[in-house]
Structure formats: C-alpha cells, structure tokens
PDB file of C-alpha atoms and ligand atoms in Angstrom:
ATOM      1  CA  VAL A   1       9.920  28.080 -28.469  1.00 81.00           C
ATOM      2  CA  THR A   2       6.345  27.690 -27.237  1.00 82.00           C
ATOM      3  CA  TYR A   3       4.555  30.507 -25.431  1.00 84.00           C
ATOM      4  CA  ARG A   4       1.335  30.326 -23.468  1.00 86.00           C
ATOM      5  CA  VAL A   5      -0.495  33.582 -24.143  1.00 88.00           C
ATOM      6  CA  THR A   6      -3.135  34.680 -21.646  1.00 88.00           C
ATOM      7  CA  CYS A   7      -5.440  37.651 -22.253  1.00 89.00           C
ATOM      8  CA  GLY A   8      -7.836  39.229 -19.832  1.00 87.00           C
ATOM      9  CA  ALA A   9      -9.695  42.404 -19.007  1.00 88.00           C
ATOM     10  CA  VAL A  10      -8.390  44.382 -16.033  1.00 86.00           C
ATOM     11  CA  ASP A  11      -9.747  47.317 -14.117  1.00 86.00           C
ATOM     12  CA  MET A  12      -7.354  50.225 -14.259  1.00 82.00           C
ATOM     13  CA  GLN A  13      -7.409  53.717 -12.913  1.00 80.00           C
ATOM     14  CA  GLY A  14      -9.578  55.724 -15.238  1.00 79.00           C
ATOM     15  CA  GLY A  15     -11.195  52.787 -17.035  1.00 84.00           C
ATOM     16  CA  ARG A  16     -10.744  49.199 -18.138  1.00 86.00           C
ATOM     17  CA  GLY A  17      -7.731  47.772 -19.895  1.00 88.00           C
ATOM     18  CA  VAL A  18      -6.494  44.553 -21.419  1.00 88.00           C
ATOM     19  CA  MET A  19      -3.722  42.410 -19.963  1.00 88.00           C
ATOM     20  CA  VAL A  20      -1.702  40.054 -22.162  1.00 90.00           C
ATOM     21  CA  SER A  21       0.893  37.735 -20.602  1.00 89.00           C
ATOM     22  CA  PHE A  22       3.470  35.548 -22.384  1.00 88.00           C
ATOM     23  CA  GLU A  23       4.859  32.519 -20.591  1.00 88.00           C
ATOM     24  CA  ASP A  24       7.642  30.403 -22.071  1.00 87.00           C
ATOM     25  CA  ILE A  25       6.442  26.790 -21.692  1.00 82.00           C
ATOM     26  CA  THR A  26       9.052  25.225 -24.006  1.00 85.00           C
ATOM     27  CA  PRO A  27      10.547  22.920 -21.289  1.00 85.00           C
ATOM     28  CA  VAL A  28       7.062  21.655 -20.321  1.00 86.00           C
ATOM     29  CA  GLU A  29       6.215  21.064 -23.985  1.00 85.00           C
ATOM     30  CA  GLN A  30       9.501  19.238 -24.571  1.00 84.00           C
ATOM     31  CA  ALA A  31       8.997  16.999 -21.528  1.00 87.00           C
ATOM     32  CA  GLY A  32       5.481  16.196 -22.747  1.00 87.00           C
ATOM     33  CA  GLN A  33       6.752  15.401 -26.243  1.00 87.00           C
ATOM     34  CA  MET A  34       9.506  13.150 -24.838  1.00 86.00           C
ATOM     35  CA  ARG A  35       6.943  11.275 -22.760  1.00 88.00           C
ATOM     36  CA  ARG A  36       4.691  10.806 -25.795  1.00 91.00           C
ATOM     37  CA  ASP A  37       7.649   9.594 -27.920  1.00 90.00           C
ATOM     38  CA  PHE A  38       8.679   7.166 -25.189  1.00 91.00           C
ATOM     39  CA  VAL A  39       5.181   5.675 -24.865  1.00 93.00           C
ATOM     40  CA  ALA A  40       4.953   5.374 -28.666  1.00 94.00           C
ATOM     41  CA  ASN A  41       8.351   3.612 -28.769  1.00 93.00           C
ATOM     42  CA  VAL A  42       7.477   1.192 -25.964  1.00 94.00           C
ATOM     43  CA  SER A  43       4.129   0.368 -27.596  1.00 95.00           C
ATOM     44  CA  HIS A  44       5.829  -0.271 -30.918  1.00 93.00           C
ATOM     45  CA  GLU A  45       8.557  -2.437 -29.355  1.00 93.00           C
ATOM     46  CA  LEU A  46       5.958  -4.536 -27.502  1.00 94.00           C
ATOM     47  CA  ARG A  47       3.548  -4.759 -30.378  1.00 94.00           C
ATOM     48  CA  THR A  48       6.090  -6.256 -32.805  1.00 91.00           C
ATOM     49  CA  PRO A  49       6.679  -9.499 -30.841  1.00 93.00           C
ATOM     50  CA  LEU A  50       3.051  -9.560 -29.705  1.00 95.00           C
ATOM     51  CA  THR A  51       1.789  -9.479 -33.304  1.00 96.00           C
ATOM     52  CA  ALA A  52       4.141 -12.343 -34.167  1.00 95.00           C
ATOM     53  CA  LEU A  53       2.901 -14.356 -31.163  1.00 96.00           C
ATOM     54  CA  LEU A  54      -0.757 -13.815 -32.063  1.00 97.00           C
ATOM     55  CA  GLY A  55      -0.063 -14.794 -35.675  1.00 96.00           C
ATOM     56  CA  PHE A  56       1.635 -18.045 -34.698  1.00 96.00           C
ATOM     57  CA  ILE A  57      -1.084 -18.906 -32.160  1.00 96.00           C
ATOM     58  CA  GLU A  58      -3.646 -18.536 -34.933  1.00 95.00           C
ATOM     59  CA  THR A  59      -1.580 -20.755 -37.248  1.00 95.00           C
ATOM     60  CA  LEU A  60      -1.143 -23.400 -34.521  1.00 95.00           C
ATOM     61  CA  GLN A  61      -4.897 -23.409 -33.973  1.00 95.00           C
ATOM     62  CA  GLY A  62      -5.553 -23.598 -37.714  1.00 94.00           C
ATOM     63  CA  SER A  63      -3.394 -24.877 -40.575  1.00 91.00           C
ATOM     64  CA  ALA A  64      -0.606 -26.321 -38.371  1.00 90.00           C
ATOM     65  CA  ARG A  65      -3.025 -28.159 -36.065  1.00 92.00           C
ATOM     66  CA  ASN A  66      -1.936 -31.604 -37.320  1.00 92.00           C
ATOM     67  CA  ASP A  67       1.640 -30.846 -38.330  1.00 94.00           C
ATOM     68  CA  PRO A  68       4.042 -31.669 -35.444  1.00 94.00           C
ATOM     69  CA  GLN A  69       7.104 -30.454 -37.366  1.00 94.00           C
ATOM     70  CA  ALA A  70       5.602 -27.036 -38.065  1.00 94.00           C
ATOM     71  CA  GLN A  71       4.330 -26.869 -34.486  1.00 95.00           C
ATOM     72  CA  GLU A  72       7.824 -27.376 -33.117  1.00 95.00           C
ATOM     73  CA  ARG A  73       9.294 -24.742 -35.398  1.00 95.00           C
ATOM     74  CA  PHE A  74       6.600 -22.192 -34.576  1.00 95.00           C
ATOM     75  CA  LEU A  75       6.882 -22.835 -30.842  1.00 96.00           C
ATOM     76  CA  GLY A  76      10.624 -22.118 -31.114  1.00 96.00           C
ATOM     77  CA  ILE A  77       9.930 -18.775 -32.790  1.00 95.00           C
ATOM     78  CA  MET A  78       7.255 -17.980 -30.204  1.00 96.00           C
ATOM     79  CA  ALA A  79       9.718 -18.659 -27.374  1.00 97.00           C
ATOM     80  CA  THR A  80      12.184 -16.215 -28.991  1.00 94.00           C
ATOM     81  CA  GLU A  81       9.503 -13.525 -29.322  1.00 94.00           C
ATOM     82  CA  ALA A  82       8.315 -14.026 -25.735  1.00 96.00           C
ATOM     83  CA  GLY A  83      11.964 -13.793 -24.584  1.00 95.00           C
ATOM     84  CA  ARG A  84      12.259 -10.485 -26.428  1.00 93.00           C
ATOM     85  CA  MET A  85       9.214  -9.097 -24.600  1.00 95.00           C
ATOM     86  CA  ASN A  86      10.590 -10.355 -21.309  1.00 96.00           C
ATOM     87  CA  ARG A  87      13.944  -8.596 -21.862  1.00 95.00           C
ATOM     88  CA  LEU A  88      12.195  -5.390 -22.844  1.00 96.00           C
ATOM     89  CA  VAL A  89      10.070  -5.380 -19.679  1.00 96.00           C
ATOM     90  CA  SER A  90      13.157  -6.126 -17.507  1.00 95.00           C
ATOM     91  CA  ASP A  91      15.104  -3.285 -19.157  1.00 96.00           C
ATOM     92  CA  LEU A  92      12.165  -0.890 -18.757  1.00 96.00           C
ATOM     93  CA  LEU A  93      11.988  -1.722 -15.053  1.00 94.00           C
ATOM     94  CA  SER A  94      15.766  -1.248 -14.647  1.00 93.00           C
ATOM     95  CA  LEU A  95      15.579   2.067 -16.459  1.00 94.00           C
ATOM     96  CA  SER A  96      12.696   3.391 -14.375  1.00 92.00           C
ATOM     97  CA  ARG A  97      14.476   2.302 -11.190  1.00 89.00           C
ATOM     98  CA  VAL A  98      17.731   4.084 -12.037  1.00 89.00           C
ATOM     99  CA  GLU A  99      15.929   7.163 -13.378  1.00 86.00           C
ATOM    100  CA  ALA A 100      13.881   7.477 -10.197  1.00 82.00           C
ATOM    101  CA  ASP A 101      16.937   7.131  -7.946  1.00 74.00           C
ATOM    102  CA  GLU A 102      19.189   9.525  -9.818  1.00 67.00           C
ATOM    103  CA  ARG A 103      19.676  11.912  -6.908  1.00 65.00           C
ATOM    104  CA  VAL A 104      20.492   9.214  -4.342  1.00 66.00           C
ATOM    105  CA  ARG A 105      24.232   8.808  -3.769  1.00 68.00           C
ATOM    106  CA  PRO A 106      25.276   5.132  -3.628  1.00 69.00           C
ATOM    107  CA  ARG A 107      27.457   4.477  -0.569  1.00 76.00           C
ATOM    108  CA  ASP A 108      28.763   0.864  -0.490  1.00 87.00           C
ATOM    109  CA  SER A 109      32.418   0.265  -1.194  1.00 92.00           C
ATOM    110  CA  VAL A 110      32.619  -1.733  -4.426  1.00 94.00           C
ATOM    111  CA  ASP A 111      35.701  -3.777  -5.307  1.00 95.00           C
ATOM    112  CA  LEU A 112      35.989  -3.173  -9.048  1.00 96.00           C
ATOM    113  CA  ALA A 113      38.536  -5.905  -9.791  1.00 96.00           C
ATOM    114  CA  SER A 114      36.196  -8.573  -8.484  1.00 95.00           C
ATOM    115  CA  LEU A 115      33.318  -7.007 -10.424  1.00 96.00           C
ATOM    116  CA  VAL A 116      35.371  -7.217 -13.628  1.00 97.00           C
ATOM    117  CA  ARG A 117      36.263 -10.851 -12.887  1.00 97.00           C
ATOM    118  CA  GLN A 118      32.609 -11.734 -12.193  1.00 97.00           C
ATOM    119  CA  THR A 119      31.560 -10.125 -15.474  1.00 98.00           C
ATOM    120  CA  GLU A 120      34.254 -11.997 -17.379  1.00 97.00           C
ATOM    121  CA  HIS A 121      33.172 -15.250 -15.759  1.00 97.00           C
ATOM    122  CA  SER A 122      29.474 -14.804 -16.490  1.00 97.00           C
ATOM    123  CA  LEU A 123      29.952 -13.677 -20.106  1.00 98.00           C
ATOM    124  CA  ALA A 124      32.707 -16.130 -21.076  1.00 97.00           C
ATOM    125  CA  PRO A 125      30.157 -18.658 -22.473  1.00 97.00           C
ATOM    126  CA  LEU A 126      28.491 -15.960 -24.624  1.00 96.00           C
ATOM    127  CA  ALA A 127      31.914 -14.875 -25.929  1.00 97.00           C
ATOM    128  CA  ALA A 128      32.930 -18.481 -26.648  1.00 97.00           C
ATOM    129  CA  ASP A 129      29.663 -19.095 -28.557  1.00 96.00           C
ATOM    130  CA  ALA A 130      30.288 -15.987 -30.653  1.00 96.00           C
ATOM    131  CA  GLY A 131      33.931 -16.957 -31.330  1.00 96.00           C
ATOM    132  CA  ILE A 132      35.235 -13.927 -29.439  1.00 97.00           C
ATOM    133  CA  VAL A 133      38.362 -13.821 -27.307  1.00 95.00           C
ATOM    134  CA  LEU A 134      37.501 -12.151 -23.995  1.00 97.00           C
ATOM    135  CA  SER A 135      40.344 -10.924 -21.793  1.00 97.00           C
ATOM    136  CA  VAL A 136      40.793  -8.770 -18.707  1.00 97.00           C
ATOM    137  CA  GLN A 137      43.566  -6.519 -17.467  1.00 96.00           C
ATOM    138  CA  LEU A 138      43.636  -5.657 -13.768  1.00 96.00           C
ATOM    139  CA  PRO A 139      45.949  -3.548 -11.590  1.00 93.00           C
ATOM    140  CA  GLU A 140      47.968  -5.285  -8.864  1.00 89.00           C
ATOM    141  CA  THR A 141      46.399  -3.356  -6.020  1.00 88.00           C
ATOM    142  CA  PRO A 142      42.663  -3.502  -5.231  1.00 88.00           C
ATOM    143  CA  VAL A 143      40.544  -0.602  -6.467  1.00 90.00           C
ATOM    144  CA  SER A 144      37.309   0.345  -4.730  1.00 91.00           C
ATOM    145  CA  VAL A 145      34.776   3.067  -5.386  1.00 92.00           C
ATOM    146  CA  PRO A 146      31.697   4.128  -3.432  1.00 92.00           C
ATOM    147  CA  GLY A 147      28.762   2.745  -5.348  1.00 92.00           C
ATOM    148  CA  ASP A 148      26.008   0.243  -5.859  1.00 92.00           C
ATOM    149  CA  ALA A 149      27.571  -3.132  -6.775  1.00 93.00           C
ATOM    150  CA  ASP A 150      24.506  -4.473  -8.620  1.00 92.00           C
ATOM    151  CA  GLN A 151      24.187  -1.366 -10.727  1.00 94.00           C
ATOM    152  CA  LEU A 152      27.901  -1.198 -11.573  1.00 96.00           C
ATOM    153  CA  ARG A 153      27.735  -4.884 -12.512  1.00 96.00           C
ATOM    154  CA  GLN A 154      24.893  -4.029 -14.871  1.00 96.00           C
ATOM    155  CA  VAL A 155      27.004  -1.273 -16.483  1.00 98.00           C
ATOM    156  CA  LEU A 156      29.836  -3.706 -17.169  1.00 98.00           C
ATOM    157  CA  THR A 157      27.504  -6.473 -18.304  1.00 98.00           C
ATOM    158  CA  ASN A 158      25.689  -4.208 -20.777  1.00 98.00           C
ATOM    159  CA  LEU A 159      28.932  -2.838 -22.245  1.00 98.00           C
ATOM    160  CA  VAL A 160      30.648  -6.215 -22.545  1.00 98.00           C
ATOM    161  CA  GLU A 161      27.502  -7.900 -23.913  1.00 97.00           C
ATOM    162  CA  ASN A 162      27.284  -5.195 -26.604  1.00 97.00           C
ATOM    163  CA  ALA A 163      30.966  -5.578 -27.447  1.00 98.00           C
ATOM    164  CA  ILE A 164      30.469  -9.342 -27.869  1.00 97.00           C
ATOM    165  CA  LYS A 165      27.155  -8.975 -29.726  1.00 95.00           C
ATOM    166  CA  TYR A 166      28.262  -6.406 -32.273  1.00 96.00           C
ATOM    167  CA  SER A 167      31.801  -7.722 -32.964  1.00 95.00           C
ATOM    168  CA  GLY A 168      32.045 -10.615 -35.366  1.00 87.00           C
ATOM    169  CA  THR A 169      33.738 -13.971 -34.911  1.00 94.00           C
ATOM    170  CA  GLY A 170      37.480 -13.694 -34.326  1.00 93.00           C
ATOM    171  CA  ALA A 171      37.268 -10.262 -32.698  1.00 96.00           C
ATOM    172  CA  THR A 172      38.804  -9.468 -29.332  1.00 97.00           C
ATOM    173  CA  VAL A 173      37.045  -7.899 -26.361  1.00 98.00           C
ATOM    174  CA  ARG A 174      39.161  -6.571 -23.509  1.00 98.00           C
ATOM    175  CA  ILE A 175      38.033  -5.177 -20.174  1.00 98.00           C
ATOM    176  CA  SER A 176      40.728  -3.165 -18.429  1.00 97.00           C
ATOM    177  CA  LEU A 177      40.640  -1.511 -15.073  1.00 96.00           C
ATOM    178  CA  SER A 178      43.129   1.208 -14.245  1.00 92.00           C
ATOM    179  CA  GLU A 179      43.730   2.956 -10.995  1.00 82.00           C
ATOM    180  CA  PRO A 180      44.245   6.726 -11.229  1.00 76.00           C
ATOM    181  CA  SER A 181      47.823   7.896 -10.742  1.00 74.00           C
ATOM    182  CA  PHE A 182      48.549  10.309  -7.907  1.00 73.00           C
ATOM    183  CA  GLU A 183      48.656  13.238 -10.374  1.00 73.00           C
ATOM    184  CA  SER A 184      45.424  12.341 -12.104  1.00 71.00           C
ATOM    185  CA  ARG A 185      43.762  11.903  -8.719  1.00 70.00           C
ATOM    186  CA  LEU A 186      44.818  15.458  -7.896  1.00 68.00           C
ATOM    187  CA  ARG A 187      43.235  16.591 -11.149  1.00 69.00           C
ATOM    188  CA  GLY A 188      39.994  15.011  -9.948  1.00 69.00           C
ATOM    189  CA  GLN A 189      40.263  12.037 -12.331  1.00 75.00           C
ATOM    190  CA  GLY A 190      38.838   8.756 -11.151  1.00 87.00           C
ATOM    191  CA  VAL A 191      39.104   5.049 -11.788  1.00 94.00           C
ATOM    192  CA  ARG A 192      38.883   4.025 -15.439  1.00 94.00           C
ATOM    193  CA  ILE A 193      37.250   0.954 -16.858  1.00 97.00           C
ATOM    194  CA  ASP A 194      37.719   0.438 -20.595  1.00 98.00           C
ATOM    195  CA  VAL A 195      35.646  -2.020 -22.578  1.00 98.00           C
ATOM    196  CA  HIS A 196      37.455  -2.294 -25.859  1.00 98.00           C
ATOM    197  CA  ASP A 197      36.466  -4.324 -28.915  1.00 98.00           C
ATOM    198  CA  THR A 198      37.890  -4.891 -32.353  1.00 97.00           C
ATOM    199  CA  GLY A 199      34.397  -4.957 -33.864  1.00 96.00           C
ATOM    200  CA  PRO A 200      32.905  -2.935 -36.742  1.00 96.00           C
ATOM    201  CA  GLY A 201      33.101   0.459 -34.994  1.00 97.00           C
ATOM    202  CA  ILE A 202      30.415   3.156 -34.966  1.00 97.00           C
ATOM    203  CA  ASP A 203      30.155   6.078 -37.384  1.00 96.00           C
ATOM    204  CA  PRO A 204      30.846   9.352 -35.452  1.00 95.00           C
ATOM    205  CA  VAL A 205      27.459  10.817 -36.484  1.00 96.00           C
ATOM    206  CA  HIS A 206      25.745   8.337 -34.149  1.00 96.00           C
ATOM    207  CA  LEU A 207      27.910   8.872 -31.064  1.00 96.00           C
ATOM    208  CA  PRO A 208      26.075  11.878 -29.528  1.00 94.00           C
ATOM    209  CA  ARG A 209      22.730  10.028 -29.582  1.00 95.00           C
ATOM    210  CA  LEU A 210      23.919   6.526 -28.673  1.00 96.00           C
ATOM    211  CA  THR A 211      22.769   6.664 -25.034  1.00 96.00           C
ATOM    212  CA  GLU A 212      19.238   7.842 -25.896  1.00 95.00           C
ATOM    213  CA  ARG A 213      16.439   5.419 -25.144  1.00 94.00           C
ATOM    214  CA  PHE A 214      15.705   3.203 -28.182  1.00 94.00           C
ATOM    215  CA  TYR A 215      18.442   4.782 -30.319  1.00 94.00           C
ATOM    216  CA  ARG A 216      20.092   2.155 -32.512  1.00 94.00           C
ATOM    217  CA  VAL A 217      22.626   2.439 -35.327  1.00 94.00           C
ATOM    218  CA  ASP A 218      21.033  -0.455 -37.197  1.00 91.00           C
ATOM    219  CA  SER A 219      17.594  -1.385 -35.840  1.00 88.00           C
ATOM    220  CA  HIS A 220      17.351  -4.580 -37.824  1.00 88.00           C
ATOM    221  CA  ARG A 221      20.693  -5.894 -36.589  1.00 88.00           C
ATOM    222  CA  SER A 222      19.978  -4.874 -32.974  1.00 88.00           C
ATOM    223  CA  ARG A 223      16.635  -6.740 -32.999  1.00 85.00           C
ATOM    224  CA  GLU A 224      18.182  -9.763 -34.692  1.00 86.00           C
ATOM    225  CA  LEU A 225      20.751  -9.893 -31.878  1.00 88.00           C
ATOM    226  CA  GLY A 226      18.022  -9.594 -29.226  1.00 86.00           C
ATOM    227  CA  GLY A 227      18.706  -5.943 -28.324  1.00 91.00           C
ATOM    228  CA  THR A 228      16.091  -3.762 -26.636  1.00 94.00           C
ATOM    229  CA  GLY A 229      17.699  -0.401 -27.489  1.00 95.00           C
ATOM    230  CA  LEU A 230      17.784   0.487 -23.777  1.00 96.00           C
ATOM    231  CA  GLY A 231      21.152  -0.940 -22.685  1.00 97.00           C
ATOM    232  CA  LEU A 232      23.234   2.217 -23.077  1.00 98.00           C
ATOM    233  CA  ALA A 233      20.480   4.472 -21.659  1.00 97.00           C
ATOM    234  CA  ILE A 234      20.585   2.343 -18.498  1.00 97.00           C
ATOM    235  CA  VAL A 235      24.402   2.512 -18.461  1.00 97.00           C
ATOM    236  CA  LYS A 236      24.354   6.301 -18.760  1.00 96.00           C
ATOM    237  CA  HIS A 237      21.848   6.763 -15.911  1.00 95.00           C
ATOM    238  CA  ILE A 238      23.764   4.468 -13.565  1.00 95.00           C
ATOM    239  CA  ILE A 239      27.026   6.297 -14.289  1.00 95.00           C
ATOM    240  CA  ASN A 240      25.311   9.660 -13.673  1.00 92.00           C
ATOM    241  CA  ARG A 241      24.083   8.335 -10.341  1.00 91.00           C
ATOM    242  CA  HIS A 242      27.685   7.551  -9.459  1.00 92.00           C
ATOM    243  CA  ARG A 243      28.760  11.037 -10.568  1.00 90.00           C
ATOM    244  CA  GLY A 244      30.932   9.428 -13.210  1.00 93.00           C
ATOM    245  CA  ARG A 245      31.427   9.919 -16.938  1.00 94.00           C
ATOM    246  CA  LEU A 246      30.989   7.754 -20.030  1.00 97.00           C
ATOM    247  CA  GLN A 247      33.306   8.280 -22.977  1.00 96.00           C
ATOM    248  CA  ILE A 248      32.920   6.566 -26.350  1.00 97.00           C
ATOM    249  CA  ASP A 249      35.782   6.351 -28.842  1.00 97.00           C
ATOM    250  CA  SER A 250      35.177   4.499 -32.044  1.00 97.00           C
ATOM    251  CA  ARG A 251      36.632   4.082 -35.516  1.00 97.00           C
ATOM    252  CA  VAL A 252      34.711   2.396 -38.287  1.00 97.00           C
ATOM    253  CA  GLY A 253      36.478  -0.798 -39.312  1.00 95.00           C
ATOM    254  CA  VAL A 254      38.813  -0.691 -36.300  1.00 97.00           C
ATOM    255  CA  GLY A 255      36.747  -0.995 -33.126  1.00 97.00           C
ATOM    256  CA  THR A 256      35.130   0.749 -30.195  1.00 98.00           C
ATOM    257  CA  THR A 257      36.134   1.628 -26.648  1.00 98.00           C
ATOM    258  CA  PHE A 258      33.577   2.548 -24.013  1.00 98.00           C
ATOM    259  CA  THR A 259      35.291   4.178 -21.024  1.00 97.00           C
ATOM    260  CA  VAL A 260      33.644   4.533 -17.644  1.00 97.00           C
ATOM    261  CA  ILE A 261      35.317   6.997 -15.256  1.00 95.00           C
ATOM    262  CA  LEU A 262      34.192   6.849 -11.631  1.00 93.00           C
ATOM    263  CA  PRO A 263      35.194   9.150  -8.769  1.00 90.00           C
ATOM    264  CA  VAL A 264      37.158   7.343  -6.045  1.00 84.00           C
ATOM    265  CA  ASP A 265      35.950   9.518  -3.186  1.00 73.00           C
ATOM    266  CA  GLY A 266      32.182   9.398  -3.704  1.00 54.00           C
TER     267      GLY A 266
HETATM  268  P1  ADP B   1      20.789  -2.536 -28.143  1.00 72.78           P
HETATM  269  O1  ADP B   1      19.826  -3.266 -27.286  1.00 72.78           O
HETATM  270  O2  ADP B   1      20.245  -2.218 -29.504  1.00 72.78           O
HETATM  271  O3  ADP B   1      22.139  -3.176 -28.176  1.00 72.78           O
HETATM  272  P2  ADP B   1      22.072  -0.334 -26.686  1.00 72.78           P
HETATM  273  O4  ADP B   1      21.471   0.871 -26.047  1.00 72.78           O
HETATM  274  O5  ADP B   1      22.825  -1.264 -25.809  1.00 72.78           O
HETATM  275  O6  ADP B   1      20.888  -1.076 -27.445  1.00 72.78           O
HETATM  276  O7  ADP B   1      23.040   0.145 -27.857  1.00 72.78           O
HETATM  277  C1  ADP B   1      22.566   1.117 -28.791  1.00 72.78           C
HETATM  278  C2  ADP B   1      23.196   0.891 -30.156  1.00 72.78           C
HETATM  279  O8  ADP B   1      24.600   1.194 -30.108  1.00 72.78           O
HETATM  280  C3  ADP B   1      23.135  -0.543 -30.659  1.00 72.78           C
HETATM  281  O9  ADP B   1      21.911  -0.813 -31.302  1.00 72.78           O
HETATM  282  C4  ADP B   1      24.324  -0.602 -31.621  1.00 72.78           C
HETATM  283  O10 ADP B   1      23.922  -0.105 -32.874  1.00 72.78           O
HETATM  284  C5  ADP B   1      25.326   0.387 -31.015  1.00 72.78           C
HETATM  285  N1  ADP B   1      26.427  -0.275 -30.264  1.00 72.78           N
HETATM  286  C6  ADP B   1      26.510  -0.432 -28.927  1.00 72.78           C
HETATM  287  N2  ADP B   1      27.667  -1.009 -28.561  1.00 72.78           N
HETATM  288  C7  ADP B   1      28.357  -1.241 -29.715  1.00 72.78           C
HETATM  289  C8  ADP B   1      29.645  -1.815 -30.013  1.00 72.78           C
HETATM  290  N3  ADP B   1      30.448  -2.273 -29.059  1.00 72.78           N
HETATM  291  N4  ADP B   1      30.016  -1.864 -31.311  1.00 72.78           N
HETATM  292  C9  ADP B   1      29.210  -1.390 -32.296  1.00 72.78           C
HETATM  293  N5  ADP B   1      27.987  -0.833 -32.085  1.00 72.78           N
HETATM  294  C10 ADP B   1      27.563  -0.759 -30.800  1.00 72.78           C
END
C-alpha cells in the first residue's frame, strides 16, 4: 500500500496547529508501474530484432560485401527479423484498439458457423505445413451472436494459430461450435466455441497469467515460432468487449482447450 502524506500548518481557534493527511494512492501507483513495465517490455521486444538487423547491415557493408552466398543467407534472416517487428507493431495496434473500445457494445449479428469455416479455410495451409489435422464441428442450425465480426475472427484466428503453433506434428486441432440448450440459455449460458488441441498442454501454474501482455510459458519457443506474446491479451480484451468469458483447461502431455462463451442476446 502506498500513501501520500501531506503536512501543513493550519490556523485553529486559540493558536496554530498542524494538519497531516494520508491518501491511499496504491491504484495510481500500480497503474503507473504497469505502464512502465509495458513500455519496458515493448522496448525490449523491439530492440531484439532491431539489434539483429543493425548487426547484419554492418556485416553486409563489411566482411560479407563480396560474398553473395552469405549475403543471401543474411538477407533471409533480416527478412525474418523485420517480419517479427511488423507482427509486434500490428499486435500492439490491435491491442490498443480493443483496449480503447472496451466499453462500446458491438451490435452486428455475427454468424459464428461461417466465422469458424473461414478460420478453418485460412489456417488450413498453416496446419498442413505443421503436419496437424485441423477439423471443425458445427451445429445443424445457424448460430448468431451480437458482435464485431472482425474482432471475433481475430479471437478464433489467434486461438487456432496458437493450437497449431504449439502442438507438434501429428497432433489434432478441433474447433467446435455449440449452441446453448434451452436450459443453459435460461441459466444465462451462451454460445460455446472450443478450440481443442492434443499438444503439449500447459502447466496449471501458468494458467492465471496466460492472458497478460507478454506473458509466455517458454519465451524462447514463443519467439522461435514467431510469437509476440500479445495474442491471448488481445483475445481476452475482445471477449470482455463482447461480455463473454474465456476458459482454459489444460493437462500437461494431453492437450489444451480454450473455450470462448458468448452471450446470445448482447
Ligand atoms: P505468443 O505470441 O507467445 O504465442 P500468446 O499470448 O498467444 O503469445 O500466448 C501466450 C503463451 O501461452 C504462449 O507463449 C505459450 O507459451 C502459451 N500457449 C498459448 N496457446 C497454447 C497452446 N494451445 N498450447 C500450449 N501453450 C500455449
């Protein structure tokens, strides 16, 4: 707890006195600390690829000046590093957009089955490259929720991309959409989208912090796979905006299921 203590002299009946006031500024301090941590994280994340780029530029201008083979190899690495910076900036922009809009209620009617199909279609090549079997399970009747189609597409894309990225060759990734039954609707339950994988799973100690900005279970592996550490933070904010919930169930060595529950009545 942080207090701001203010002292001052005051005129009182019969003489002068001293006034001391204590003000709890813990929330202000915490917000300030979070902002400082965030700026430090962003700077670090940008500096890593930038340092690599500057190093390779120097080498291309110097020792590799007359070595076409080395030049080609270094240019390939530089393209990867520049791509990493590009993804980070895109994710930062997405995050600031969804954080700023958190109180706005999205109003379009979004057909979730077609969103799931679009996601499957766009990520099928990534799954095939990684040797992953991607499947979908849809209800027979259409399911719509009030929402922002682009943002809900981003939620699905981030979750399915993670499932593909972190599960090894031969794993299965399944997206299933289920309509709430009449009873669960009465209990205020909404539509459920499960993104299930048979990947490595996540140790329970990490689950409470997984949606924090830049939180990673294994930083090295995330970077190697091109992760920015912002994907789940973006997912969480978008779901909050839709007044929904995100549930994570995982067992090490068995797999992970991310469940998005969205209200059907806005
Ligand atoms: P990143 O860009 O690192 O993937 P995210 O915010 O999307 O960032 O995810 C945070 C961390 O959660 C990842 O670094 C990874 O350690 C873990 N993670 C996310 N999805 C999965 C999954 N399906 N299986 C295993 N680990 C996962």
